Amino acid sequence: MNTILFYILGFILLAATLMCITRRNPVHAVVYLVAGFFALALMFYLLGAPLVAAWEVIVYAGAIMVLFLFIIMMLGLAPQEVPPGPGWQRWLPLALLSASLMACTLLLVVQDPAAGQGISDYSLAPQALGEVLFSRYALAVEIVSFQLLFATIGAYLLGRPQPKGEEPR
Amino acid sequence: MIPFGHALAFAGALFVLGLSCVLIRRQILMILIGVEIMLNAASLVFVAASAFWRQPDGQAFVILLMAITAAEVAVALAMVVYLWRRKRTLVADEFDGMCG
């Protein structure tokens, strides 16, 4: 049952992402991406990560994507016609090389006997995850908290109103 | 029983979708959304590997990855607002002042 659910969710995720990256209107793209992230959160739950699933919904779908929506609405971005870029042909060799590289990687993944092994039922309680996070990775948590502080200061510096007489060009 | 290779294949397909979004779309917001999609593909690999080897480290890394992504998005969206104030457009090709 869980396996079937995993595949359904995976295809929902891929379909929502595909719709997202082809939308012309950025608001529609963000809403499709939120749907995809809900599917991804359920996949995390099926893979035994309930806390990560909850954070995926709260942080990604709830905070980051809403931040994108705020910016889109603040700037009043209309769906705009972007003229087709110069030289699709310039990208063609790179696209072909990347596609063959991807095919080789998928072939390796399929051939590897370990890849066929199933993921047995596994569930990590939030308490156990928190103990690992704050004992083994305590230093990483501290560094990340510093980084969040720096990002706040950087975002403030970039977003503050320009001082008088220093108009942006 | 979900085969590990299939979880990796889903993550790989998601990563390719995000990468093509970054390469094809030329609006800065859509490029940022492509980066988000790629980061989510990476976290799917982390969670699947964590369940496969029955170790909690992968999930701890996903939590750290989310915090890092939040910081990245805050700075990147501030830069989007800054660029909008400068040129009133978000098409990436307009910002070629350094001839890149």
CSV table of C-alpha atoms in Angstrom, one decimal:
chain,number,residue,atom,x,y,z
A,1,MET,CA,0.0,0.0,0.0
A,2,ASN,CA,2.7,2.4,1.0
A,3,THR,CA,4.7,1.6,-2.2
A,4,ILE,CA,1.7,2.4,-4.4
A,5,LEU,CA,1.2,5.6,-2.5
A,6,PHE,CA,4.8,6.5,-2.9
A,7,TYR,CA,4.7,6.2,-6.7
A,8,ILE,CA,1.4,8.2,-6.9
A,9,LEU,CA,2.9,11.0,-4.8
A,10,GLY,CA,6.1,10.9,-6.9
A,11,PHE,CA,4.2,11.4,-10.1
A,12,ILE,CA,2.1,14.2,-8.5
A,13,LEU,CA,5.4,15.8,-7.5
A,14,LEU,CA,6.9,15.6,-11.0
A,15,ALA,CA,3.7,16.7,-12.7
A,16,ALA,CA,3.3,19.7,-10.4
A,17,THR,CA,6.9,20.7,-10.9
A,18,LEU,CA,6.6,20.4,-14.6
A,19,MET,CA,3.5,22.6,-14.6
A,20,CYS,CA,5.4,25.0,-12.3
A,21,ILE,CA,8.4,25.5,-14.6
A,22,THR,CA,6.3,26.0,-17.7
A,23,ARG,CA,3.9,28.6,-16.3
A,24,ARG,CA,4.2,32.1,-17.6
A,25,ASN,CA,2.5,33.7,-14.6
A,26,PRO,CA,4.8,33.5,-11.6
A,27,VAL,CA,1.8,33.3,-9.1
A,28,HIS,CA,0.6,30.2,-10.8
A,29,ALA,CA,4.1,28.7,-10.8
A,30,VAL,CA,4.4,29.3,-7.1
A,31,VAL,CA,1.0,27.7,-6.3
A,32,TYR,CA,1.9,24.6,-8.4
A,33,LEU,CA,5.2,24.4,-6.6
A,34,VAL,CA,3.4,24.5,-3.2
A,35,ALA,CA,1.2,21.5,-4.4
A,36,GLY,CA,4.4,19.7,-5.3
A,37,PHE,CA,6.0,20.4,-2.0
A,38,PHE,CA,2.9,18.9,-0.2
A,39,ALA,CA,3.4,15.7,-2.2
A,40,LEU,CA,7.1,15.8,-1.3
A,41,ALA,CA,6.3,16.2,2.4
A,42,LEU,CA,4.1,13.0,2.2
A,43,MET,CA,6.9,11.2,0.5
A,44,PHE,CA,9.2,12.2,3.4
A,45,TYR,CA,6.6,10.8,5.7
A,46,LEU,CA,6.5,7.5,3.9
A,47,LEU,CA,10.3,7.3,4.0
A,48,GLY,CA,10.1,7.5,7.8
A,49,ALA,CA,10.8,11.2,8.5
A,50,PRO,CA,7.6,12.7,10.1
A,51,LEU,CA,9.5,15.7,11.6
A,52,VAL,CA,11.1,16.5,8.2
A,53,ALA,CA,7.7,16.2,6.6
A,54,ALA,CA,6.2,18.7,9.0
A,55,TRP,CA,9.0,21.1,8.5
A,56,GLU,CA,8.7,20.8,4.7
A,57,VAL,CA,5.1,22.0,5.0
A,58,ILE,CA,5.8,24.7,7.6
A,59,VAL,CA,9.1,26.1,6.2
A,60,TYR,CA,9.0,25.4,2.5
A,61,ALA,CA,5.3,25.6,1.6
A,62,GLY,CA,4.4,27.9,4.5
A,63,ALA,CA,7.2,30.4,4.7
A,64,ILE,CA,9.5,30.3,1.7
A,65,MET,CA,6.9,30.1,-1.0
A,66,VAL,CA,4.7,32.7,0.7
A,67,LEU,CA,7.7,34.9,0.8
A,68,PHE,CA,7.9,34.4,-3.0
A,69,LEU,CA,4.2,35.3,-3.3
A,70,PHE,CA,4.8,38.4,-1.2
A,71,ILE,CA,7.6,39.6,-3.4
A,72,ILE,CA,5.6,38.9,-6.6
A,73,MET,CA,2.6,40.9,-5.3
A,74,MET,CA,4.8,43.7,-3.8
A,75,LEU,CA,6.5,44.2,-7.2
A,76,GLY,CA,3.2,43.7,-9.1
A,77,LEU,CA,4.8,41.4,-11.6
A,78,ALA,CA,2.5,40.8,-14.5
A,79,PRO,CA,2.9,37.7,-16.6
A,80,GLN,CA,5.3,39.2,-19.1
A,81,GLU,CA,6.2,38.2,-22.6
A,82,VAL,CA,9.9,37.4,-22.5
A,83,PRO,CA,11.3,37.4,-26.0
A,84,PRO,CA,12.8,34.1,-27.0
A,85,GLY,CA,16.4,34.0,-26.1
A,86,PRO,CA,19.2,34.1,-28.6
A,87,GLY,CA,20.5,30.8,-29.7
A,88,TRP,CA,18.6,27.7,-28.6
A,89,GLN,CA,21.1,26.1,-30.9
A,90,ARG,CA,24.0,27.2,-28.7
A,91,TRP,CA,22.7,25.1,-25.8
A,92,LEU,CA,22.0,22.0,-27.9
A,93,PRO,CA,25.5,20.3,-27.6
A,94,LEU,CA,25.4,20.9,-23.8
A,95,ALA,CA,21.9,19.6,-23.6
A,96,LEU,CA,22.8,16.5,-25.5
A,97,LEU,CA,25.9,15.9,-23.4
A,98,SER,CA,23.9,16.3,-20.2
A,99,ALA,CA,21.2,14.0,-21.4
A,100,SER,CA,23.6,11.2,-22.2
A,101,LEU,CA,25.3,11.8,-18.8
A,102,MET,CA,21.9,11.5,-17.1
A,103,ALA,CA,21.2,8.3,-19.1
A,104,CYS,CA,24.5,6.8,-18.0
A,105,THR,CA,23.8,7.7,-14.4
A,106,LEU,CA,20.3,6.1,-14.5
A,107,LEU,CA,21.8,3.0,-16.1
A,108,LEU,CA,24.3,2.7,-13.3
A,109,VAL,CA,21.6,3.2,-10.7
A,110,VAL,CA,19.5,0.5,-12.4
A,111,GLN,CA,22.4,-2.0,-12.7
A,112,ASP,CA,23.6,-1.6,-9.1
A,113,PRO,CA,22.3,-4.5,-7.1
A,114,ALA,CA,22.0,-2.3,-4.0
A,115,ALA,CA,19.6,-0.1,-5.8
A,116,GLY,CA,17.1,-2.9,-6.1
A,117,GLN,CA,17.0,-3.5,-2.4
A,118,GLY,CA,13.9,-2.1,-0.8
A,119,ILE,CA,13.8,0.5,1.9
A,120,SER,CA,12.5,-1.4,4.8
A,121,ASP,CA,10.1,0.2,7.2
A,122,TYR,CA,11.8,2.9,9.2
A,123,SER,CA,10.6,5.7,11.3
A,124,LEU,CA,12.6,8.2,13.2
A,125,ALA,CA,10.8,9.8,16.2
A,126,PRO,CA,11.2,13.5,16.4
A,127,GLN,CA,12.8,13.1,19.8
A,128,ALA,CA,15.6,10.9,18.4
A,129,LEU,CA,16.2,13.3,15.6
A,130,GLY,CA,16.4,16.2,18.0
A,131,GLU,CA,18.9,14.4,20.2
A,132,VAL,CA,21.1,13.7,17.1
A,133,LEU,CA,20.8,17.3,15.9
A,134,PHE,CA,21.7,18.9,19.2
A,135,SER,CA,24.5,16.5,20.3
A,136,ARG,CA,26.3,15.3,17.2
A,137,TYR,CA,25.6,18.3,15.0
A,138,ALA,CA,25.4,21.0,17.7
A,139,LEU,CA,28.3,22.9,16.1
A,140,ALA,CA,26.5,22.9,12.7
A,141,VAL,CA,23.3,24.2,14.4
A,142,GLU,CA,25.3,27.1,15.9
A,143,ILE,CA,26.9,27.9,12.5
A,144,VAL,CA,23.5,27.8,10.8
A,145,SER,CA,22.1,30.2,13.4
A,146,PHE,CA,25.0,32.6,12.7
A,147,GLN,CA,24.3,32.3,9.0
A,148,LEU,CA,20.6,33.1,9.5
A,149,LEU,CA,21.7,36.3,11.4
A,150,PHE,CA,24.1,37.3,8.6
A,151,ALA,CA,21.3,36.7,6.1
A,152,THR,CA,19.0,38.9,8.0
A,153,ILE,CA,21.5,41.7,8.1
A,154,GLY,CA,22.3,41.2,4.4
A,155,ALA,CA,18.7,41.3,3.4
A,156,TYR,CA,18.2,44.5,5.5
A,157,LEU,CA,21.2,46.2,3.8
A,158,LEU,CA,20.0,45.3,0.3
A,159,GLY,CA,16.4,46.2,1.0
A,160,ARG,CA,16.8,49.5,2.9
A,161,PRO,CA,15.6,52.7,1.3
A,162,GLN,CA,18.3,54.5,-0.6
A,163,PRO,CA,19.9,57.4,1.3
A,164,LYS,CA,19.2,60.9,-0.2
A,165,GLY,CA,21.4,61.9,-3.0
A,166,GLU,CA,22.5,58.4,-3.7
A,167,GLU,CA,19.9,57.4,-6.3
A,168,PRO,CA,20.3,54.1,-7.9
A,169,ARG,CA,21.2,54.3,-11.6
B,1,MET,CA,9.0,-1.9,0.1
B,2,ILE,CA,10.1,1.0,-2.1
B,3,PRO,CA,13.3,0.2,-4.0
B,4,PHE,CA,16.1,2.6,-3.2
B,5,GLY,CA,16.9,3.1,-6.9
B,6,HIS,CA,13.4,4.3,-7.6
B,7,ALA,CA,13.6,7.0,-4.9
B,8,LEU,CA,16.9,8.1,-6.4
B,9,ALA,CA,15.3,8.1,-9.9
B,10,PHE,CA,12.5,10.4,-8.6
B,11,ALA,CA,15.1,12.7,-7.0
B,12,GLY,CA,17.1,12.7,-10.2
B,13,ALA,CA,14.1,13.6,-12.4
B,14,LEU,CA,13.2,16.4,-9.9
B,15,PHE,CA,16.8,17.7,-10.1
B,16,VAL,CA,16.7,17.7,-13.9
B,17,LEU,CA,13.4,19.6,-13.9
B,18,GLY,CA,14.9,22.3,-11.6
B,19,LEU,CA,18.1,22.5,-13.6
B,20,SER,CA,16.1,23.0,-16.8
B,21,CYS,CA,14.0,25.7,-15.1
B,22,VAL,CA,17.2,27.5,-14.2
B,23,LEU,CA,18.6,27.2,-17.7
B,24,ILE,CA,15.5,27.9,-19.8
B,25,ARG,CA,13.6,30.5,-17.8
B,26,ARG,CA,15.0,34.0,-18.0
B,27,GLN,CA,13.1,35.7,-15.2
B,28,ILE,CA,15.1,36.0,-12.0
B,29,LEU,CA,12.2,34.8,-9.8
B,30,MET,CA,11.8,31.6,-11.9
B,31,ILE,CA,15.5,31.0,-11.7
B,32,LEU,CA,15.3,31.1,-7.9
B,33,ILE,CA,12.3,28.7,-8.0
B,34,GLY,CA,14.5,26.3,-10.1
B,35,VAL,CA,17.2,26.5,-7.4
B,36,GLU,CA,14.5,25.6,-4.8
B,37,ILE,CA,13.4,22.6,-6.8
B,38,MET,CA,17.0,21.4,-7.0
B,39,LEU,CA,17.5,21.8,-3.3
B,40,ASN,CA,14.3,19.7,-2.7
B,41,ALA,CA,15.7,17.0,-4.9
B,42,ALA,CA,18.8,16.9,-2.8
B,43,SER,CA,16.8,16.6,0.4
B,44,LEU,CA,14.7,13.7,-1.1
B,45,VAL,CA,18.0,11.9,-1.6
B,46,PHE,CA,19.1,12.6,1.9
B,47,VAL,CA,15.8,11.3,3.4
B,48,ALA,CA,15.8,8.2,1.2
B,49,ALA,CA,19.4,7.4,2.1
B,50,SER,CA,18.6,8.0,5.8
B,51,ALA,CA,15.8,5.4,5.6
B,52,PHE,CA,17.8,3.0,3.5
B,53,TRP,CA,20.8,2.8,5.9
B,54,ARG,CA,18.6,3.4,9.0
B,55,GLN,CA,20.7,6.3,10.3
B,56,PRO,CA,19.3,9.6,11.5
B,57,ASP,CA,22.1,11.7,10.0
B,58,GLY,CA,20.4,12.3,6.7
B,59,GLN,CA,17.3,13.8,8.3
B,60,ALA,CA,19.5,16.0,10.5
B,61,PHE,CA,21.2,17.3,7.3
B,62,VAL,CA,17.8,18.0,5.7
B,63,ILE,CA,16.9,20.2,8.7
B,64,LEU,CA,20.1,22.1,8.3
B,65,LEU,CA,19.5,22.3,4.6
B,66,MET,CA,16.1,24.0,5.2
B,67,ALA,CA,17.7,26.6,7.5
B,68,ILE,CA,20.4,27.3,4.8
B,69,THR,CA,17.7,27.6,2.1
B,70,ALA,CA,15.7,30.0,4.2
B,71,ALA,CA,18.8,32.2,4.6
B,72,GLU,CA,19.5,32.0,0.8
B,73,VAL,CA,16.0,32.9,-0.1
B,74,ALA,CA,15.9,35.9,2.2
B,75,VAL,CA,19.1,37.4,0.6
B,76,ALA,CA,18.1,36.4,-2.9
B,77,LEU,CA,14.6,38.0,-2.7
B,78,ALA,CA,16.2,41.2,-1.2
B,79,MET,CA,18.4,41.2,-4.2
B,80,VAL,CA,15.4,40.8,-6.5
B,81,VAL,CA,13.8,43.8,-4.9
B,82,TYR,CA,17.0,45.8,-5.3
B,83,LEU,CA,17.3,44.8,-9.0
B,84,TRP,CA,13.7,45.8,-9.6
B,85,ARG,CA,14.3,49.2,-8.1
B,86,ARG,CA,17.4,49.7,-10.3
B,87,LYS,CA,15.9,48.7,-13.7
B,88,ARG,CA,12.2,48.0,-13.3
B,89,THR,CA,12.6,44.6,-14.9
B,90,LEU,CA,13.4,41.1,-13.8
B,91,VAL,CA,14.6,39.7,-17.0
B,92,ALA,CA,18.1,38.3,-16.3
B,93,ASP,CA,19.5,39.3,-19.7
B,94,GLU,CA,19.0,43.0,-18.8
B,95,PHE,CA,21.6,42.8,-16.1
B,96,ASP,CA,24.6,42.4,-18.4
B,97,GLY,CA,26.6,45.4,-17.0
B,98,MET,CA,29.6,43.2,-16.4
B,99,CYS,CA,29.4,41.7,-19.9
B,100,GLY,CA,28.9,38.2,-18.6
